[in-house]
Amino acid sequence: MTATPTEVPQTSETSGTSETEEDEPSPPRFILYLRGPDYAETLRRLTLWTHRVLLPVYGREATSASPWCPRWWEHPEAVAQLHGLWLAWDELTGPGSEATGPAVWHRDHLPSVMESLRDPQGPFAGCKPGMHRAKEAPAVDAADPFGPPPPSAGVR
């Protein structure tokens, strides 16, 4: 089974483009740039790949030294890292990929992502089998500390 993150290419008839424009589909957008239905559909497809391919083959048992959250999709860092891993999987193992693509994916992509996610201080710190613990983002003093002051700041 191959789960691909790319969209079905549009033809010039369906996309409204002219015959002279390049027929290559645009690359998939990174999930953190998506919103609404596009985000939801991409997350659903990422979840299917994660649950049907990644975890059954590479998941390993969750322990305090190597945690995994049963609700990983509620951790934005995990979603971002897994999406990048999935995009690399598609590029390196999908149709038209080089014969060495799977070896490159195993060497260059899988270990660093899984080590980062499963680090005891990583995004799943505090999560245990059957238990999710929400994380708070670090506090910042201002959303844009180098931008113009808000109108209520009373610049003199």
Coordinates of N, CA, C and O in Angstrom, one line a residue:
M1 N 0.8 -1.2 0.0 CA 0.0 0.0 0.0 C 0.9 1.2 0.0 O 1.8 1.4 0.8
T2 N 0.6 2.2 -0.9 CA 1.3 3.4 -0.9 C 0.4 4.5 -0.6 O -0.6 4.7 -1.4
A3 N 0.6 5.3 0.4 CA -0.2 6.5 0.7 C 0.6 7.7 0.2 O 1.8 7.9 0.5
T4 N 0.0 8.4 -0.7 CA 0.8 9.6 -1.3 C 0.1 10.9 -0.8 O -1.1 11.0 -0.8
P5 N 1.0 11.8 -0.5 CA 0.5 13.1 0.0 C 0.2 14.1 -1.2 O -0.4 15.1 -1.0
T6 N 0.5 13.7 -2.4 CA 0.3 14.6 -3.5 C -1.1 14.5 -4.0 O -1.8 13.5 -3.9
E7 N -1.5 15.6 -4.6 CA -2.9 15.7 -5.2 C -2.9 15.0 -6.6 O -1.8 14.9 -7.2
V8 N -4.0 14.7 -7.1 CA -4.2 14.2 -8.5 C -3.9 15.4 -9.4 O -4.5 16.5 -9.2
P9 N -3.1 15.3 -10.4 CA -2.8 16.4 -11.3 C -4.0 16.8 -12.0 O -4.9 16.0 -12.4
Q10 N -4.2 18.1 -12.2 CA -5.3 18.7 -12.9 C -4.9 18.8 -14.4 O -3.7 19.1 -14.7
T11 N -5.8 18.6 -15.3 CA -5.5 18.9 -16.7 C -5.8 20.3 -17.0 O -6.4 21.0 -16.2
S12 N -5.4 20.8 -18.2 CA -5.7 22.2 -18.5 C -7.2 22.4 -18.6 O -7.7 23.5 -18.4
E13 N -8.0 21.4 -18.9 CA -9.5 21.6 -19.0 C -10.0 21.8 -17.6 O -11.0 22.6 -17.4
T14 N -9.5 21.1 -16.6 CA -10.1 21.2 -15.2 C -9.5 22.3 -14.4 O -10.1 22.8 -13.5
S15 N -8.3 22.8 -14.8 CA -7.7 23.8 -13.9 C -7.8 25.2 -14.5 O -7.5 26.2 -13.8
G16 N -8.2 25.3 -15.8 CA -8.4 26.6 -16.4 C -7.0 27.2 -16.9 O -6.9 28.4 -17.2
T17 N -6.0 26.3 -17.0 CA -4.7 26.8 -17.4 C -4.6 26.6 -18.9 O -5.3 25.7 -19.5
S18 N -3.7 27.2 -19.6 CA -3.5 27.1 -21.0 C -2.6 25.9 -21.2 O -1.9 25.4 -20.4
E19 N -2.6 25.4 -22.5 CA -1.8 24.3 -22.9 C -0.3 24.6 -22.7 O 0.5 23.7 -22.6
T20 N 0.1 25.9 -22.8 CA 1.5 26.2 -22.7 C 2.1 26.1 -21.3 O 3.3 26.1 -21.2
E21 N 1.2 26.1 -20.3 CA 1.8 26.1 -18.9 C 2.2 24.7 -18.6 O 1.8 23.7 -19.2
E22 N 3.2 24.6 -17.7 CA 3.7 23.3 -17.4 C 2.7 22.4 -16.8 O 1.8 22.8 -16.0
D23 N 2.7 21.1 -17.2 CA 1.7 20.1 -16.8 C 2.0 19.4 -15.5 O 1.3 18.6 -15.0
E24 N 3.1 19.8 -14.9 CA 3.5 19.2 -13.6 C 2.6 19.6 -12.5 O 2.3 20.8 -12.4
P25 N 2.2 18.7 -11.6 CA 1.4 19.1 -10.4 C 2.3 19.9 -9.5 O 3.5 19.7 -9.4
S26 N 1.7 20.8 -8.7 CA 2.5 21.6 -7.8 C 2.8 20.6 -6.6 O 2.1 19.7 -6.3
P27 N 4.0 20.9 -6.0 CA 4.3 20.0 -4.8 C 3.3 20.2 -3.7 O 2.7 21.2 -3.6
P28 N 3.2 19.2 -2.8 CA 2.3 19.3 -1.7 C 2.8 20.4 -0.8 O 4.0 20.6 -0.6
R29 N 1.9 21.1 -0.1 CA 2.2 22.1 0.8 C 2.4 21.5 2.2 O 1.8 20.6 2.6
F30 N 3.4 22.1 2.9 CA 3.7 21.6 4.2 C 2.4 21.9 5.1 O 1.8 22.9 5.0
I31 N 2.1 20.9 5.9 CA 0.9 20.9 6.7 C 0.7 22.1 7.6 O -0.5 22.6 7.8
L32 N 1.7 22.7 8.1 CA 1.6 23.9 9.0 C 1.1 25.1 8.2 O 0.6 26.1 8.8
Y33 N 1.1 25.1 6.9 CA 0.6 26.2 6.1 C -0.8 26.0 5.7 O -1.4 26.9 5.1
L34 N -1.4 24.8 6.0 CA -2.8 24.5 5.6 C -3.8 24.9 6.6 O -3.4 25.0 7.8
R35 N -5.0 25.2 6.2 CA -6.1 25.6 7.1 C -7.4 24.9 6.7 O -7.5 24.5 5.5
G36 N -8.3 24.8 7.6 CA -9.7 24.3 7.2 C -9.7 22.9 6.6 O -9.0 22.0 7.1
P37 N -10.5 22.8 5.6 CA -10.6 21.4 4.9 C -9.3 20.9 4.4 O -9.1 19.7 4.4
D38 N -8.4 21.8 3.9 CA -7.2 21.3 3.3 C -6.3 20.6 4.5 O -5.7 19.6 4.3
Y39 N -6.3 21.3 5.6 CA -5.6 20.8 6.8 C -6.2 19.4 7.2 O -5.5 18.5 7.4
A40 N -7.5 19.4 7.3 CA -8.2 18.2 7.8 C -8.0 17.0 6.9 O -7.7 15.9 7.4
E41 N -8.0 17.3 5.6 CA -7.8 16.1 4.7 C -6.4 15.7 4.7 O -6.1 14.5 4.7
T42 N -5.4 16.6 4.8 CA -4.0 16.2 4.8 C -3.8 15.4 6.1 O -3.1 14.4 6.1
L43 N -4.3 15.9 7.2 CA -4.1 15.2 8.5 C -4.7 13.8 8.5 O -4.2 12.9 9.0
R44 N -5.9 13.7 7.8 CA -6.5 12.4 7.7 C -5.6 11.4 7.0 O -5.4 10.3 7.4
R45 N -5.1 11.9 5.8 CA -4.2 11.0 5.0 C -2.9 10.7 5.8 O -2.4 9.6 5.7
L46 N -2.4 11.7 6.5 CA -1.2 11.5 7.3 C -1.5 10.4 8.4 O -0.7 9.5 8.6
T47 N -2.6 10.5 9.0 CA -3.0 9.6 10.0 C -3.1 8.2 9.5 O -2.6 7.2 10.1
L48 N -3.7 8.0 8.3 CA -3.8 6.7 7.7 C -2.4 6.1 7.4 O -2.1 4.9 7.7
W49 N -1.5 6.9 6.9 CA -0.1 6.4 6.7 C 0.6 6.1 8.0 O 1.2 5.0 8.1
T50 N 0.4 7.0 9.0 CA 1.0 6.7 10.3 C 0.5 5.4 10.9 O 1.3 4.6 11.5
H51 N -0.8 5.2 10.9 CA -1.4 4.1 11.5 C -1.3 2.8 10.8 O -1.3 1.7 11.4
R52 N -1.2 2.9 9.4 CA -1.1 1.7 8.6 C 0.3 1.3 8.2 O 0.5 0.1 7.8
V53 N 1.2 2.2 8.1 CA 2.6 2.0 7.6 C 3.6 2.2 8.7 O 4.3 1.3 9.2
L54 N 3.7 3.4 9.2 CA 4.7 3.8 10.1 C 4.7 3.0 11.4 O 5.7 2.4 11.8
L55 N 3.6 3.1 12.2 CA 3.6 2.5 13.5 C 3.6 1.0 13.5 O 4.3 0.4 14.3
P56 N 2.9 0.3 12.6 CA 3.0 -1.2 12.6 C 4.4 -1.7 12.3 O 4.8 -2.7 12.8
V57 N 5.2 -0.9 11.5 CA 6.5 -1.4 11.1 C 7.6 -0.8 12.0 O 8.5 -1.5 12.4
Y58 N 7.5 0.5 12.4 CA 8.6 1.2 13.0 C 8.2 1.7 14.4 O 9.0 2.4 15.0
G59 N 7.0 1.4 14.9 CA 6.5 2.1 16.1 C 7.2 1.7 17.4 O 7.5 2.5 18.2
R60 N 7.6 0.4 17.6 CA 8.2 0.0 18.8 C 7.4 0.3 20.0 O 6.5 1.2 20.0
E61 N 7.6 -0.4 21.1 CA 6.8 -0.3 22.3 C 7.1 1.1 23.0 O 8.2 1.6 23.0
A62 N 6.0 1.7 23.5 CA 6.1 3.0 24.2 C 6.6 2.7 25.7 O 6.1 1.8 26.3
T63 N 7.6 3.4 26.1 CA 8.1 3.3 27.5 C 8.4 4.7 28.0 O 8.3 5.7 27.2
S64 N 8.7 4.9 29.2 CA 9.0 6.2 29.8 C 10.3 6.8 29.1 O 10.4 8.0 28.9
A65 N 11.2 5.9 28.7 CA 12.4 6.4 28.0 C 12.1 6.6 26.5 O 13.0 7.2 25.8
S66 N 11.0 6.1 26.0 CA 10.7 6.2 24.5 C 9.2 6.4 24.4 O 8.5 5.5 23.9
P67 N 8.6 7.5 24.8 CA 7.2 7.7 24.8 C 6.6 7.8 23.5 O 7.2 8.2 22.5
W68 N 5.3 7.5 23.4 CA 4.5 7.8 22.2 C 3.1 8.2 22.7 O 2.6 7.6 23.6
C69 N 2.5 9.2 22.1 CA 1.2 9.6 22.6 C 0.1 9.0 21.7 O 0.2 9.0 20.5
P70 N -0.9 8.4 22.3 CA -2.0 7.8 21.6 C -2.8 8.8 20.8 O -3.6 8.5 19.9
R71 N -2.6 10.1 21.1 CA -3.3 11.2 20.4 C -2.3 12.1 19.8 O -2.3 13.3 20.0
W72 N -1.3 11.5 19.1 CA -0.2 12.3 18.6 C -0.6 13.5 17.7 O 0.1 14.5 17.6
W73 N -1.8 13.4 17.1 CA -2.2 14.5 16.2 C -2.6 15.7 16.9 O -2.8 16.8 16.3
E74 N -2.6 15.7 18.3 CA -2.9 16.9 19.1 C -1.6 17.6 19.5 O -1.6 18.5 20.2
H75 N -0.5 17.1 19.0 CA 0.8 17.7 19.2 C 1.3 18.3 17.9 O 1.8 17.6 17.0
P76 N 1.2 19.6 17.8 CA 1.6 20.2 16.5 C 3.1 19.9 16.0 O 3.3 19.7 14.8
E77 N 4.0 19.8 17.0 CA 5.3 19.4 16.6 C 5.4 18.0 16.0 O 6.0 17.7 15.0
A78 N 4.6 17.1 16.6 CA 4.6 15.7 16.0 C 3.9 15.7 14.6 O 4.4 15.0 13.7
V79 N 2.9 16.4 14.5 CA 2.2 16.5 13.2 C 3.2 17.0 12.1 O 3.3 16.5 11.0
A80 N 3.9 18.1 12.5 CA 4.9 18.7 11.5 C 6.0 17.7 11.2 O 6.3 17.5 10.0
Q81 N 6.6 17.1 12.2 CA 7.7 16.1 11.9 C 7.2 14.9 11.1 O 7.8 14.4 10.2
L82 N 6.0 14.4 11.5 CA 5.5 13.2 10.8 C 5.1 13.6 9.3 O 5.3 12.7 8.4
H83 N 4.6 14.7 9.1 CA 4.2 15.1 7.8 C 5.5 15.2 6.9 O 5.5 14.8 5.8
G84 N 6.6 15.8 7.5 CA 7.8 15.9 6.7 C 8.3 14.5 6.4 O 8.8 14.2 5.3
L85 N 8.2 13.5 7.4 CA 8.6 12.2 7.2 C 7.8 11.5 6.1 O 8.3 10.8 5.2
W86 N 6.5 11.8 6.1 CA 5.6 11.2 5.1 C 5.9 11.7 3.7 O 5.9 11.0 2.7
L87 N 6.2 13.0 3.6 CA 6.5 13.6 2.3 C 7.8 13.0 1.7 O 7.9 12.7 0.5
A88 N 8.8 12.8 2.6 CA 10.0 12.1 2.2 C 9.8 10.7 1.8 O 10.3 10.2 0.8
W89 N 8.9 10.0 2.5 CA 8.5 8.6 2.2 C 7.9 8.6 0.8 O 8.3 7.8 -0.1
D90 N 7.0 9.5 0.5 CA 6.4 9.5 -0.8 C 7.4 9.8 -1.9 O 7.4 9.1 -3.0
E91 N 8.3 10.7 -1.7 CA 9.2 11.1 -2.7 C 10.3 10.0 -3.0 O 10.7 9.7 -4.1
L92 N 10.6 9.3 -1.9 CA 11.7 8.3 -2.0 C 11.3 6.9 -2.2 O 12.1 6.0 -2.6
T93 N 10.0 6.6 -2.0 CA 9.5 5.2 -2.2 C 8.3 5.1 -3.2 O 7.9 4.0 -3.6
G94 N 7.8 6.3 -3.7 CA 6.7 6.3 -4.6 C 7.1 5.9 -6.0 O 8.2 5.7 -6.4
P95 N 6.1 5.9 -6.9 CA 6.3 5.6 -8.3 C 7.4 6.6 -8.9 O 7.3 7.8 -8.6
G96 N 8.3 6.1 -9.6 CA 9.3 6.9 -10.2 C 10.5 7.2 -9.4 O 11.5 7.8 -9.8
S97 N 10.5 6.7 -8.1 CA 11.6 6.9 -7.3 C 12.8 6.0 -7.6 O 12.6 5.0 -8.3
E98 N 14.0 6.4 -7.2 CA 15.2 5.6 -7.5 C 15.1 4.3 -6.7 O 14.5 4.2 -5.6
A99 N 15.8 3.2 -7.1 CA 15.8 2.0 -6.4 C 16.4 2.1 -5.0 O 16.1 1.4 -4.1
T100 N 17.3 3.1 -4.8 CA 17.9 3.3 -3.5 C 17.1 4.2 -2.6 O 17.5 4.4 -1.4
G101 N 16.0 4.7 -3.1 CA 15.1 5.6 -2.3 C 14.8 5.1 -0.9 O 14.9 5.8 0.1
P102 N 14.3 3.8 -0.8 CA 13.9 3.3 0.5 C 15.1 3.3 1.5 O 15.0 3.7 2.7
A103 N 16.3 3.0 1.0 CA 17.5 3.0 1.9 C 17.8 4.4 2.3 O 18.2 4.6 3.5
V104 N 17.7 5.4 1.4 CA 17.9 6.8 1.8 C 16.9 7.2 2.8 O 17.3 7.9 3.8
W105 N 15.7 6.8 2.7 CA 14.6 7.2 3.6 C 15.0 6.6 5.0 O 14.9 7.3 6.0
H106 N 15.4 5.4 5.0 CA 15.7 4.7 6.3 C 16.9 5.4 6.9 O 17.0 5.5 8.1
R107 N 17.9 5.7 6.1 CA 19.1 6.3 6.6 C 19.0 7.8 7.0 O 19.4 8.2 8.1
D108 N 18.4 8.6 6.2 CA 18.4 10.0 6.3 C 17.2 10.6 7.0 O 17.3 11.8 7.5
H109 N 16.1 10.0 7.1 CA 14.8 10.6 7.5 C 14.2 9.9 8.8 O 13.9 10.6 9.8
L110 N 14.1 8.6 8.7 CA 13.4 7.9 9.8 C 14.0 8.0 11.2 O 13.4 8.4 12.1
P111 N 15.3 7.7 11.3 CA 15.9 7.8 12.6 C 15.8 9.1 13.4 O 15.4 9.2 14.5
S112 N 16.1 10.2 12.7 CA 16.1 11.5 13.4 C 14.7 11.9 13.8 O 14.5 12.4 14.9
V113 N 13.7 11.6 13.0 CA 12.3 12.0 13.3 C 11.9 11.1 14.5 O 11.3 11.7 15.5
M114 N 12.1 9.8 14.4 CA 11.6 9.0 15.5 C 12.3 9.2 16.8 O 11.7 9.3 17.9
E115 N 13.6 9.5 16.7 CA 14.4 9.8 17.9 C 13.9 11.1 18.6 O 13.7 11.3 19.8
S116 N 13.6 12.1 17.7 CA 13.1 13.4 18.2 C 11.7 13.3 18.9 O 11.5 13.8 19.9
L117 N 10.8 12.6 18.2 CA 9.5 12.4 18.7 C 9.5 11.6 20.0 O 8.7 11.9 20.9
R118 N 10.3 10.6 20.1 CA 10.3 9.6 21.2 C 11.3 10.0 22.3 O 11.4 9.2 23.3
D119 N 11.9 11.1 22.2 CA 12.8 11.5 23.2 C 12.0 11.8 24.5 O 10.9 12.4 24.4
P120 N 12.5 11.4 25.7 CA 11.8 11.6 26.9 C 11.5 13.1 27.2 O 10.5 13.4 27.9
Q121 N 12.2 14.0 26.6 CA 11.9 15.5 26.7 C 11.3 16.0 25.4 O 11.1 17.2 25.3
G122 N 10.9 15.2 24.5 CA 10.2 15.6 23.3 C 8.8 15.9 23.4 O 8.3 16.1 24.5
P123 N 8.1 16.0 22.3 CA 6.7 16.4 22.3 C 5.7 15.5 23.1 O 4.7 15.9 23.5
F124 N 6.1 14.2 23.3 CA 5.3 13.3 24.0 C 5.7 13.2 25.5 O 5.2 12.3 26.2
A125 N 6.6 14.0 26.0 CA 7.0 13.9 27.4 C 5.7 14.1 28.2 O 4.9 14.9 28.1
G126 N 5.5 13.2 29.2 CA 4.4 13.1 30.0 C 3.2 12.3 29.5 O 2.3 12.1 30.2
C127 N 3.2 12.0 28.2 CA 2.2 11.1 27.7 C 2.6 9.7 27.9 O 3.8 9.3 27.9
K128 N 1.6 8.9 28.2 CA 1.8 7.4 28.5 C 0.8 6.6 27.6 O -0.1 7.2 27.1
P129 N 1.1 5.3 27.5 CA 0.1 4.5 26.7 C -1.3 4.7 27.3 O -1.5 4.6 28.6
G130 N -2.3 5.1 26.5 CA -3.6 5.3 26.9 C -3.9 6.7 27.6 O -5.0 7.0 28.0
M131 N -2.8 7.6 27.6 CA -3.0 8.9 28.3 C -2.3 10.0 27.5 O -1.1 9.9 27.3
H132 N -3.0 11.0 27.2 CA -2.5 12.2 26.5 C -2.3 13.3 27.5 O -3.2 13.5 28.4
R133 N -1.2 14.0 27.4 CA -1.0 15.2 28.3 C -0.8 16.4 27.4 O 0.3 16.4 26.7
A134 N -1.7 17.4 27.4 CA -1.5 18.5 26.5 C -0.3 19.4 27.0 O 0.0 19.4 28.2
K135 N 0.3 20.0 26.0 CA 1.5 20.8 26.3 C 1.1 22.3 26.1 O 0.3 22.6 25.2
E136 N 1.7 23.2 26.8 CA 1.6 24.6 26.6 C 2.8 25.1 25.9 O 3.9 24.7 26.2
A137 N 2.6 26.0 24.9 CA 3.7 26.6 24.2 C 4.4 27.6 25.2 O 3.8 28.1 26.1
P138 N 5.7 27.8 25.0 CA 6.4 28.7 25.9 C 5.8 30.1 25.8 O 5.3 30.5 24.7
A139 N 5.8 30.9 26.8 CA 5.2 32.2 26.8 C 6.2 33.2 26.1 O 7.4 33.0 26.2
V140 N 5.7 34.2 25.5 CA 6.5 35.2 24.9 C 5.9 36.6 25.3 O 4.6 36.7 25.5
D141 N 6.7 37.6 25.4 CA 6.2 38.9 25.9 C 5.4 39.6 24.8 O 4.5 40.4 25.2
A142 N 5.7 39.5 23.6 CA 5.0 40.2 22.5 C 5.0 39.3 21.2 O 6.0 38.6 20.9
A143 N 3.9 39.3 20.5 CA 3.8 38.6 19.3 C 4.8 39.0 18.2 O 5.3 38.2 17.5
D144 N 5.0 40.3 18.2 CA 6.0 40.9 17.2 C 6.8 42.0 17.9 O 6.5 43.2 17.8
P145 N 7.8 41.6 18.7 CA 8.6 42.6 19.5 C 9.3 43.7 18.7 O 9.6 44.7 19.2
F146 N 9.5 43.5 17.4 CA 10.2 44.4 16.6 C 9.3 45.2 15.6 O 9.7 46.0 14.8
G147 N 8.0 44.9 15.7 CA 7.0 45.6 14.9 C 6.6 46.9 15.5 O 7.0 47.3 16.6
P148 N 5.7 47.7 14.8 CA 5.2 48.9 15.4 C 4.5 48.7 16.6 O 3.8 47.6 16.8
P149 N 4.5 49.6 17.6 CA 3.8 49.4 18.8 C 2.3 49.4 18.6 O 1.8 50.1 17.6
P150 N 1.5 48.7 19.3 CA 0.0 48.7 19.2 C -0.5 50.1 19.4 O 0.1 50.9 20.2
P151 N -1.6 50.5 18.8 CA -2.2 51.9 19.0 C -2.4 52.3 20.5 O -2.2 53.4 20.8
S152 N -2.6 51.3 21.3 CA -2.9 51.6 22.7 C -1.6 51.8 23.5 O -1.7 52.2 24.7
A153 N -0.5 51.7 22.9 CA 0.8 51.8 23.6 C 1.1 53.3 23.9 O 2.0 53.5 24.7
G154 N 0.5 54.3 23.3 CA 0.7 55.7 23.6 C 2.1 56.1 23.3 O 2.8 56.6 24.1
V155 N 2.5 56.0 22.0 CA 3.8 56.4 21.6 C 3.9 57.9 21.7 O 3.0 58.6 21.3
R156 N 5.0 58.4 22.3 CA 5.1 59.9 22.4 C 6.3 60.4 21.7 O 7.2 59.9 21.4

